mmCIF file of C-alpha atoms in Angstrom:
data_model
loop_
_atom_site.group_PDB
_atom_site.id
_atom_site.type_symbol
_atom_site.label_atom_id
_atom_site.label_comp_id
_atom_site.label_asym_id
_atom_site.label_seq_id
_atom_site.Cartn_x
_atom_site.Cartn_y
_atom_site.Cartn_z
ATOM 1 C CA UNK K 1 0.000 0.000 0.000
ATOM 2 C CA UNK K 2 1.324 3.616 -1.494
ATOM 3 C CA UNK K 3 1.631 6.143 1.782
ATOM 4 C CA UNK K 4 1.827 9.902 1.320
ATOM 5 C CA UNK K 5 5.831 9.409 1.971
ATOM 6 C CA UNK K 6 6.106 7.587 -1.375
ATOM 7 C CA UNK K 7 3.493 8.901 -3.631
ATOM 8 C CA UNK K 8 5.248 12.015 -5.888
ATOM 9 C CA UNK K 9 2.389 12.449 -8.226
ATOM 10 C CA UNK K 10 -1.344 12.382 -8.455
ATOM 11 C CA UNK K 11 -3.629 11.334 -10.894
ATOM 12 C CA UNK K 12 -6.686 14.079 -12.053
ATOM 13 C CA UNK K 13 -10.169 12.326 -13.490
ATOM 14 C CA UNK K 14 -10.410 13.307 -17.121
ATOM 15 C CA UNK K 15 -12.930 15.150 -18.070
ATOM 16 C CA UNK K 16 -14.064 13.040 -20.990
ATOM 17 C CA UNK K 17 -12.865 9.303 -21.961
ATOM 18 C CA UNK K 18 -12.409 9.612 -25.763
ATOM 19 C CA UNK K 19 -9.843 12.129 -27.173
ATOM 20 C CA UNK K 20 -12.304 13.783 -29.324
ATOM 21 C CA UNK K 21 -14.175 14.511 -26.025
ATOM 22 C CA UNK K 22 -10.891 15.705 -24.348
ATOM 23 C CA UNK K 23 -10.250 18.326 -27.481
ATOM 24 C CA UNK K 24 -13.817 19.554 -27.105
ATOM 25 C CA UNK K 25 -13.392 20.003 -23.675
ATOM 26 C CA UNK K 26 -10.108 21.846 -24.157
ATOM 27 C CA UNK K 27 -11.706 24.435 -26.144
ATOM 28 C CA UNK K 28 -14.744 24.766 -24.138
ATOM 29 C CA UNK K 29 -12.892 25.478 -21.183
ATOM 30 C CA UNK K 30 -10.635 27.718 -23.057
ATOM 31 C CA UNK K 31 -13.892 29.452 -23.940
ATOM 32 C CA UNK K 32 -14.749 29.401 -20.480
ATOM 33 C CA UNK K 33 -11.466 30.955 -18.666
ATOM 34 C CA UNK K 34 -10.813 33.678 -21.864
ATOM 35 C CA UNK K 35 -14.539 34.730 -21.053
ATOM 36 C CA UNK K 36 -13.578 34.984 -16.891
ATOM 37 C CA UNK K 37 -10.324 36.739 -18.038
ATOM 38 C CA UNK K 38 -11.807 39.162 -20.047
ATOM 39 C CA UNK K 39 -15.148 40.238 -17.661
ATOM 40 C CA UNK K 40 -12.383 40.369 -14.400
ATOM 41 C CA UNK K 41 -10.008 42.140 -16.105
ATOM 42 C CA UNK K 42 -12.489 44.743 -17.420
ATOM 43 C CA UNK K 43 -14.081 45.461 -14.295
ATOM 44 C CA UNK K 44 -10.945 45.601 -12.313
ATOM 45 C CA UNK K 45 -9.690 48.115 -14.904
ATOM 46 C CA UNK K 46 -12.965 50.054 -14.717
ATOM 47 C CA UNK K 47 -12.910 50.538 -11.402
ATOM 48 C CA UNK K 48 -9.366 51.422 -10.745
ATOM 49 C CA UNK K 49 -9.302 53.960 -13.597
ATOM 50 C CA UNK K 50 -12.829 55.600 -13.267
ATOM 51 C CA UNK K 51 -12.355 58.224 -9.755
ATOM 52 C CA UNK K 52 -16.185 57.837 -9.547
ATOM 53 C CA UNK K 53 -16.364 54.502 -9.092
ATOM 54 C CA UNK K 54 -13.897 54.710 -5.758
ATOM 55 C CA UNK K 55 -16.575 53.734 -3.502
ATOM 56 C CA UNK K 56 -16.703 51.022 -0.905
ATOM 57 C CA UNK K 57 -19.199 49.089 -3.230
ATOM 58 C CA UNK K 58 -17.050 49.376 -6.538
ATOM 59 C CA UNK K 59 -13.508 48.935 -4.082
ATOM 60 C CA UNK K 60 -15.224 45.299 -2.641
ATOM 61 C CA UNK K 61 -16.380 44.642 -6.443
ATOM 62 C CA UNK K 62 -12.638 45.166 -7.441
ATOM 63 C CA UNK K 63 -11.461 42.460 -4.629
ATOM 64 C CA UNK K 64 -14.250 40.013 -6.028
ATOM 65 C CA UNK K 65 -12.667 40.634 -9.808
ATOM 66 C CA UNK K 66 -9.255 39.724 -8.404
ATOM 67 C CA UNK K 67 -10.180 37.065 -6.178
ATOM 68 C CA UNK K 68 -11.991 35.184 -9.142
ATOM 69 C CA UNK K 69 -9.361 35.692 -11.708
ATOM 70 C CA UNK K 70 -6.937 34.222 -9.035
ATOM 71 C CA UNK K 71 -9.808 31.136 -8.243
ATOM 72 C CA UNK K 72 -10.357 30.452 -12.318
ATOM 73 C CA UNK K 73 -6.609 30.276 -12.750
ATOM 74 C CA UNK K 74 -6.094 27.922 -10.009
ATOM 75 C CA UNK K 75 -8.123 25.056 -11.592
ATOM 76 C CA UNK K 76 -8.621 25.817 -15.565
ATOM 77 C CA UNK K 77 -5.047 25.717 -16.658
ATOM 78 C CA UNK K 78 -4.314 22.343 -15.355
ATOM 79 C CA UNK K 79 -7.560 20.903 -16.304
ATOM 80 C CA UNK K 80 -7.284 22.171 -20.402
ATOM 81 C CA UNK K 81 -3.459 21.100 -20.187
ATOM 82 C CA UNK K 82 -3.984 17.800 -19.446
ATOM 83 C CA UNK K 83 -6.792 17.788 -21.970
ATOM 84 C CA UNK K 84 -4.768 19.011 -24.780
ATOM 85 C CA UNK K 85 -2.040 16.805 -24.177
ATOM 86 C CA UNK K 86 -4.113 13.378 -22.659
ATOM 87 C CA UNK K 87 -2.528 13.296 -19.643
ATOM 88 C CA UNK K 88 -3.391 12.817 -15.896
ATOM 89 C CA UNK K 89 -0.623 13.386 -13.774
ATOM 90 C CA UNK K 90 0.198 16.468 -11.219
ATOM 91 C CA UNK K 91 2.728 16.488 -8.999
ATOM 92 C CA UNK K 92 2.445 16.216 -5.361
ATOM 93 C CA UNK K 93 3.839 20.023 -4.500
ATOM 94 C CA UNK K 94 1.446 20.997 -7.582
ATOM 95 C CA UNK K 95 -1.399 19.554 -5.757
ATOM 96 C CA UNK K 96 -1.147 21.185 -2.175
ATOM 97 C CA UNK K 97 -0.483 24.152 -4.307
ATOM 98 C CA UNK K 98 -3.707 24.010 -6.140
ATOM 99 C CA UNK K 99 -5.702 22.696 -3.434
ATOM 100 C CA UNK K 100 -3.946 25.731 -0.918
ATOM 101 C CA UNK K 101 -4.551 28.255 -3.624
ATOM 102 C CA UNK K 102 -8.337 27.597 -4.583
ATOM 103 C CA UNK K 103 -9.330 26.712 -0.473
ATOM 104 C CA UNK K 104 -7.514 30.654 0.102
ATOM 105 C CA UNK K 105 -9.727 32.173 -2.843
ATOM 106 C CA UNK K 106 -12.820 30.332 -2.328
ATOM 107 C CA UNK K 107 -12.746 31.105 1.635
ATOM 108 C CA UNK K 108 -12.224 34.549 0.875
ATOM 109 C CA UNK K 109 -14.423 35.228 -1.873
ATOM 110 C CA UNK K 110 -17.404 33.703 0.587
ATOM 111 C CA UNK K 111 -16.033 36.416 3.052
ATOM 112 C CA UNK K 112 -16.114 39.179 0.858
ATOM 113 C CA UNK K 113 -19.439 38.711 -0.322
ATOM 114 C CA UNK K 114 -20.421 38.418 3.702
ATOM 115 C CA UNK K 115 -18.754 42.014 3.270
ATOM 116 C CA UNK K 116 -21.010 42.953 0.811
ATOM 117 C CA UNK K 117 -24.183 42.478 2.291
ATOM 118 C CA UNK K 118 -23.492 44.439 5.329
ATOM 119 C CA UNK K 119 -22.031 47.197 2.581
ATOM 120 C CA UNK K 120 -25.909 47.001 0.812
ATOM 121 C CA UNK K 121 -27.613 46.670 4.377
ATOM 122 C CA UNK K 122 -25.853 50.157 5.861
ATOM 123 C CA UNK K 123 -26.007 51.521 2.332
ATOM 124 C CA UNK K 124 -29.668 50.734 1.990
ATOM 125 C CA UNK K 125 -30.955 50.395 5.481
ATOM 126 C CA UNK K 126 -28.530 53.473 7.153
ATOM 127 C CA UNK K 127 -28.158 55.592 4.732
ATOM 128 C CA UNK K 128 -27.114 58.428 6.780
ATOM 129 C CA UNK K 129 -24.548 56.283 8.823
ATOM 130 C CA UNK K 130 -23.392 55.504 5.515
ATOM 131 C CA UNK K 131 -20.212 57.613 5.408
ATOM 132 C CA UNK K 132 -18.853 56.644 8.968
ATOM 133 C CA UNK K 133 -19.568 53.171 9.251
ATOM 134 C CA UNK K 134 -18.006 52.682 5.101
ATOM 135 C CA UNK K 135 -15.221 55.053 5.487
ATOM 136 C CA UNK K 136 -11.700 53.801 3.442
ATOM 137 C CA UNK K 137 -10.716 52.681 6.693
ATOM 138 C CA UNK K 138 -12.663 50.430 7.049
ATOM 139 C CA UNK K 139 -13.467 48.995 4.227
ATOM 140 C CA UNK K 140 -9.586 48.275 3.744
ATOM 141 C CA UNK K 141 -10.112 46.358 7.069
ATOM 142 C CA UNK K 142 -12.801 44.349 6.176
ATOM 143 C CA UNK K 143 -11.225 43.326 2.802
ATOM 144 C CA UNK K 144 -7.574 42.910 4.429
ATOM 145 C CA UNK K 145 -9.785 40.683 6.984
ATOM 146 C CA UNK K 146 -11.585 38.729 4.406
ATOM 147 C CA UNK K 147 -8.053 38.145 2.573
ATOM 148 C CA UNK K 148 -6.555 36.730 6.008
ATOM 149 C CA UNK K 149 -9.420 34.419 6.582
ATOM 150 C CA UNK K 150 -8.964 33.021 3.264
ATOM 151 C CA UNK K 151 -5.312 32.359 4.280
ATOM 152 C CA UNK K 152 -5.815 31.120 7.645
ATOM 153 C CA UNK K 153 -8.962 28.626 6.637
ATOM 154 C CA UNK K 154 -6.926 27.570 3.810
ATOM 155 C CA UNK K 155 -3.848 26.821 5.604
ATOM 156 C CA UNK K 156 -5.079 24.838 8.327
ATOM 157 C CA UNK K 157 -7.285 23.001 5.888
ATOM 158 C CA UNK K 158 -4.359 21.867 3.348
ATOM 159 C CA UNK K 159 -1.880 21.047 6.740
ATOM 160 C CA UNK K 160 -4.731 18.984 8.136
ATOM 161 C CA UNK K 161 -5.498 17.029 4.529
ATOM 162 C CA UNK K 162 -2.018 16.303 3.828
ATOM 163 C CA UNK K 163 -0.581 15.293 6.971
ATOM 164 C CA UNK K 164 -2.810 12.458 6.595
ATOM 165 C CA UNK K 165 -1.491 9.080 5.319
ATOM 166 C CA UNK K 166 -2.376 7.993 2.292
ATOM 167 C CA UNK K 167 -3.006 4.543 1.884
ATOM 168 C CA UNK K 168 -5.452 4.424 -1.126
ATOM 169 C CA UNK K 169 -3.527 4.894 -4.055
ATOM 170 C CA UNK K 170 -3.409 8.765 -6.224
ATOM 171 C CA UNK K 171 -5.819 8.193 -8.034
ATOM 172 C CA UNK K 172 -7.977 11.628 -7.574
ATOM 173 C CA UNK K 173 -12.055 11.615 -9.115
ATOM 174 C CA UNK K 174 -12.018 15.052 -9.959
ATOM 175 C CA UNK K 175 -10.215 17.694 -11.962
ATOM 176 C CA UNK K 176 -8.290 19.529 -9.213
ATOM 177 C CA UNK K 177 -7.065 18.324 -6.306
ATOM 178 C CA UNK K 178 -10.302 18.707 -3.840
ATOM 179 C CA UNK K 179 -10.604 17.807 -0.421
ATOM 180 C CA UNK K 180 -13.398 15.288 -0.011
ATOM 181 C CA UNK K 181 -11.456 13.442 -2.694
ATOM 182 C CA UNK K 182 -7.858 13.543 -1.243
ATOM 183 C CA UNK K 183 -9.927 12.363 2.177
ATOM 184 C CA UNK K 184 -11.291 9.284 0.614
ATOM 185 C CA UNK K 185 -7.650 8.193 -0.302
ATOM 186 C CA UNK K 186 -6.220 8.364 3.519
ATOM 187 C CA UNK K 187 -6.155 5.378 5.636
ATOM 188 C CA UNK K 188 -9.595 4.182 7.011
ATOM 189 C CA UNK K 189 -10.902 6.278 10.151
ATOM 190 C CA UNK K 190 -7.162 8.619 9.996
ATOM 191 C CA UNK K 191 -9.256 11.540 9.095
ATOM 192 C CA UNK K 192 -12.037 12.240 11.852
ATOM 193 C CA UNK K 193 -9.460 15.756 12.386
ATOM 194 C CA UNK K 194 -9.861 16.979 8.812
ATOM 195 C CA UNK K 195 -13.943 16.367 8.894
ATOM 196 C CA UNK K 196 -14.416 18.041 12.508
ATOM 197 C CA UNK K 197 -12.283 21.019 10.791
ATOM 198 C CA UNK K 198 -14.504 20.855 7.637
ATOM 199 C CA UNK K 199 -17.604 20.668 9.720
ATOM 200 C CA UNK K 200 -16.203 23.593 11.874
ATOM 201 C CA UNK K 201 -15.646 25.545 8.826
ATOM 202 C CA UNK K 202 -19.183 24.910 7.459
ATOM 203 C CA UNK K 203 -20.588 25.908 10.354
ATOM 204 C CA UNK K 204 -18.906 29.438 10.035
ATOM 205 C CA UNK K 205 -20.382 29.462 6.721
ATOM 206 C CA UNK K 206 -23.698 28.140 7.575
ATOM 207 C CA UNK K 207 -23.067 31.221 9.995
ATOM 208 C CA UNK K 208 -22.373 33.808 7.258
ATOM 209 C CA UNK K 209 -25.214 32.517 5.249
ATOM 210 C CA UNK K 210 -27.500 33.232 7.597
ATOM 211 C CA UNK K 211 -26.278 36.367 8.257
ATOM 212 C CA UNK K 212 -26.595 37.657 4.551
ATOM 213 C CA UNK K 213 -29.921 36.440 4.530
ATOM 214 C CA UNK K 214 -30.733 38.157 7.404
ATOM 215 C CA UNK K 215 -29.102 41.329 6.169
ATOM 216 C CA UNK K 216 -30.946 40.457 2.807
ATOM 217 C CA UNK K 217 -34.760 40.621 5.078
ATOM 218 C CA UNK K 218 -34.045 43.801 6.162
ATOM 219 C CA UNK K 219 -33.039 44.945 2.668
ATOM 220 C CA UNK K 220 -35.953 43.917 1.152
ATOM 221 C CA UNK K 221 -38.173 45.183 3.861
ATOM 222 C CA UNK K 222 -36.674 48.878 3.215
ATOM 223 C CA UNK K 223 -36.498 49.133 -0.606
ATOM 224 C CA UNK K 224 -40.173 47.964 -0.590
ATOM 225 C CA UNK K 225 -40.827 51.238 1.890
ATOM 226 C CA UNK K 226 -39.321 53.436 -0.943
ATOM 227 C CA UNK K 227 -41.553 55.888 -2.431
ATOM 228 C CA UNK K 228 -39.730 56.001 -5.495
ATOM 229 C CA UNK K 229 -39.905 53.533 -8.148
ATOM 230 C CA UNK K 230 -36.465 53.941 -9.416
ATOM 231 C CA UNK K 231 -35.090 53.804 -6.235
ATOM 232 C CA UNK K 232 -36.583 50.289 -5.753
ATOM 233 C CA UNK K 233 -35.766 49.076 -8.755
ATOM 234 C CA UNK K 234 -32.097 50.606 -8.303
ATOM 235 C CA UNK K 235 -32.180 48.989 -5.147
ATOM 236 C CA UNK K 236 -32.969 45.610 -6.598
ATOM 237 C CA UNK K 237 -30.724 46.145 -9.349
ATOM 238 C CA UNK K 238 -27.617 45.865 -6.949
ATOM 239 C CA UNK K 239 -28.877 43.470 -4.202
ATOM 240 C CA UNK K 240 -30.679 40.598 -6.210
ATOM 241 C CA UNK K 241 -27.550 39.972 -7.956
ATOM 242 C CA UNK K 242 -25.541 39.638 -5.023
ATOM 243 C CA UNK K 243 -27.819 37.073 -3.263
ATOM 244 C CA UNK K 244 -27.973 34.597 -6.589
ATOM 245 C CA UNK K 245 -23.894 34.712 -6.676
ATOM 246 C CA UNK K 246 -23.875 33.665 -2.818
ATOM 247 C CA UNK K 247 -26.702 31.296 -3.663
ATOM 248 C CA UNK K 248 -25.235 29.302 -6.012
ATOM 249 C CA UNK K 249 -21.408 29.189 -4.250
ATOM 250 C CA UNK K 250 -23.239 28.040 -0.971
ATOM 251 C CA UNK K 251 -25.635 25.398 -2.638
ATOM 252 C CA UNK K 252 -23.032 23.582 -4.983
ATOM 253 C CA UNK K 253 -20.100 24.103 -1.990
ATOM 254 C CA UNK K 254 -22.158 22.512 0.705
ATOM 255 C CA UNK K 255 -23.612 19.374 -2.438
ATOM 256 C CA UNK K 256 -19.663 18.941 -3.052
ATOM 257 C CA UNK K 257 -18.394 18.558 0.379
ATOM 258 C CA UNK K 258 -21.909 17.633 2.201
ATOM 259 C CA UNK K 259 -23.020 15.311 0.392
ATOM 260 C CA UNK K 260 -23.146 11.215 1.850
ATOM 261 C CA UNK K 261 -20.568 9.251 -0.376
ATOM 262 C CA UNK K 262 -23.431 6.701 -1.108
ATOM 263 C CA UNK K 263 -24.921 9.268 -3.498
ATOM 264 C CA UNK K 264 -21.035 9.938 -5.098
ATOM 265 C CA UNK K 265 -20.415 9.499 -8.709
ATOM 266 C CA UNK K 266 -17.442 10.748 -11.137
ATOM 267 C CA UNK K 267 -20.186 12.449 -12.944
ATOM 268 C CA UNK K 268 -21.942 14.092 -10.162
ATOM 269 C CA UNK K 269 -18.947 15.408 -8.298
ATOM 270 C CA UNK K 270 -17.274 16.311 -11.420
ATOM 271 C CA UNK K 271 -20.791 18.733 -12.333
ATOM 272 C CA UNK K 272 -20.422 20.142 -8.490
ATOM 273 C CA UNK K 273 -17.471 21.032 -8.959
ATOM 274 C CA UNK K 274 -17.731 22.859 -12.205
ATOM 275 C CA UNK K 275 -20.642 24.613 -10.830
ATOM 276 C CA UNK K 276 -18.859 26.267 -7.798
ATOM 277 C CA UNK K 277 -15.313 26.660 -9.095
ATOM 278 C CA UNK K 278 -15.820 27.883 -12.568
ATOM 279 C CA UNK K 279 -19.221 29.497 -12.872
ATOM 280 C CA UNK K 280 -19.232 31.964 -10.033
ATOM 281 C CA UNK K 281 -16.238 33.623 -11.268
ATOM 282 C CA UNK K 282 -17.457 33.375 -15.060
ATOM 283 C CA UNK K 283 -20.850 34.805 -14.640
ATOM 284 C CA UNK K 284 -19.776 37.577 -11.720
ATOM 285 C CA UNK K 285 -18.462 40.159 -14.446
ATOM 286 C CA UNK K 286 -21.841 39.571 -16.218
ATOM 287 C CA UNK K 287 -24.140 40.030 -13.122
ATOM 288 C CA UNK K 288 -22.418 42.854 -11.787
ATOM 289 C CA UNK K 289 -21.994 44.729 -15.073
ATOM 290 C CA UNK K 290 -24.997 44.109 -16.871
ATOM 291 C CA UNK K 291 -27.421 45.844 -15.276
ATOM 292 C CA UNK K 292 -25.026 48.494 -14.037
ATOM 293 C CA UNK K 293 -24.328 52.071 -15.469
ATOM 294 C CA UNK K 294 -21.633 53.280 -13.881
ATOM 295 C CA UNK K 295 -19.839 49.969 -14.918
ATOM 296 C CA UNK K 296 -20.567 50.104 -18.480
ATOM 297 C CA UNK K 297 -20.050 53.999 -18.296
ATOM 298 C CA UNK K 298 -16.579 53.518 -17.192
ATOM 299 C CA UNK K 299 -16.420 50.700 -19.487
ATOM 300 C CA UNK K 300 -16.811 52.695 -22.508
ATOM 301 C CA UNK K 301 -14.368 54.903 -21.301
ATOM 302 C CA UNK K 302 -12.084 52.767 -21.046
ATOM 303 C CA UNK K 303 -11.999 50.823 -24.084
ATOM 304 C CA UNK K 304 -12.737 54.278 -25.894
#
């Protein structure tokens, strides 16, 4: 039997078994990241070139841009590499990289967009607060906060995972290096520490959840106070968004590493996956941007 102390590479699931499949794949996913690139990039330019758009809002939309170029990058460019060239393998350092890496920017993306919904809530619900409680002090906190969480979740996370010995072979079902999947090749009952940490950590999110939904009541219950139509549907606008994006991360997140392993298939986890690591940061450009003016404004601007 392999242990951790011998094994120096892993091997990814494909994402399709002939090589036609594999070539298709490729260029989808190319599709796929060029698309994430593109959005990201623009609204991180937009934002950081336009002076009206340095607002808290706009300054915690840049951090999302950033932290979902970083999150796409992690996982896409292994995934179309081995593709192209029909290959599985990824080294051992390459794997606590990418499983560090993505853990860091998925932990602190969730954060952020905690962050945001108190931003919408005082914004919305306090307007005249607004000012003090959203100064640039603190909203540099609360990102540099959300950052270190990410950090510190990730860290103890990838320690925990791969101190563990590895007695199943390296043979990883999925396209990154995941944690639920790394767990199922450690020895039999050597990683009760890793699950009470992963049920520790869902039960922070499972906190945060609740809290934007909470936040989210309140919201809802003010804009539908508003005299003014526009202002409602302004209101909406920014804030319906918001709650889909943190919808769908929590939903396929809590499927992927929730779920009972009698209900596990190559297919299934291999669909989670896609859903919470790729389309979040593929559709975020278009949700924020779409229905947003001061985006496209300083969009046109830019590539004007």
């Amino acid at each position: 039997m392999p242990n951790s102390s011998s094994i120096s590479e892993f091997l990814l699931l494909p994402l399709a078994d002939t090589r036609q499949l594999q070539l298709l794949h490729f260029w989808l996913l190319l599709g796929i990241y060029l698309a994430a690139l593109l959005g990201n990039g623009l609204i991180s330019t937009a934002v950081a070139c336009d002076q009206r758009l340095h607002t808290p809002m706009y300054f915690f939309l840049l951090n999302l841009a950033l932290l979902d170029l970083g999150c796409i990058s992690t996982t896409l460019p292994k995934a179309m590499a081995n593709a192209l060239w029909d290959t599985r393998a990824i080294s051992y350092a390459g794997c606590v990289a990418q499983l560090f890496l993505f853990f860091f920017l998925a932990s602190a993306e969730y954060s952020l967009l905690t962050i945001m919904s108190y931003d919408r809530y005082v914004a919305i619900c306090k307007p005249l607060h607004y000012g003090t409680l959203m100064d640039s002090r603190a909203c540099v906190t609360m990102a540099a906060a959300a950052w270190g969480a990410g950090v510190l979740n990730s860290l103890l996370h990838t320690a925990s995972t791969f101190s563990l010995p590895l007695c199943q072979g390296n043979v990883v079902n999925q396209f990154f290096c995941e944690i639920p999947q790394i767990l199922k090749l450690s020895c039999s009952g050597s990683y009760l520490r890793e699950v009470v940490l992963l049920l520790f950590s869902v039960s922070l999110g499972f906190g945060c959840f609740v809290f934007i939904m909470v936040t989210y009541v309140q919201i809802i219950l003010a804009v539908l106070r508003m005299p003014s139509e526009q202002g409602r549907h302004k209101a909406f606008s920014t804030c319906l968004p918001h709650l889909a994006v943190v919808s769908l991360l929590v939903s396929t997140a809590c499927i992927a590493y929730l779920k009972p392993p009698s209900i596990s298939s190559p297919l299934l986890d291999r669909t989670v996956a896609l859903l919470y690591s790729v389309v979040p940061p593929t559709l975020n450009p278009i949700i924020y941007s779409m229905r947003n003016r001061e985006i496209k404004h300083a969009l046109r601007k830019v590539l004007h």
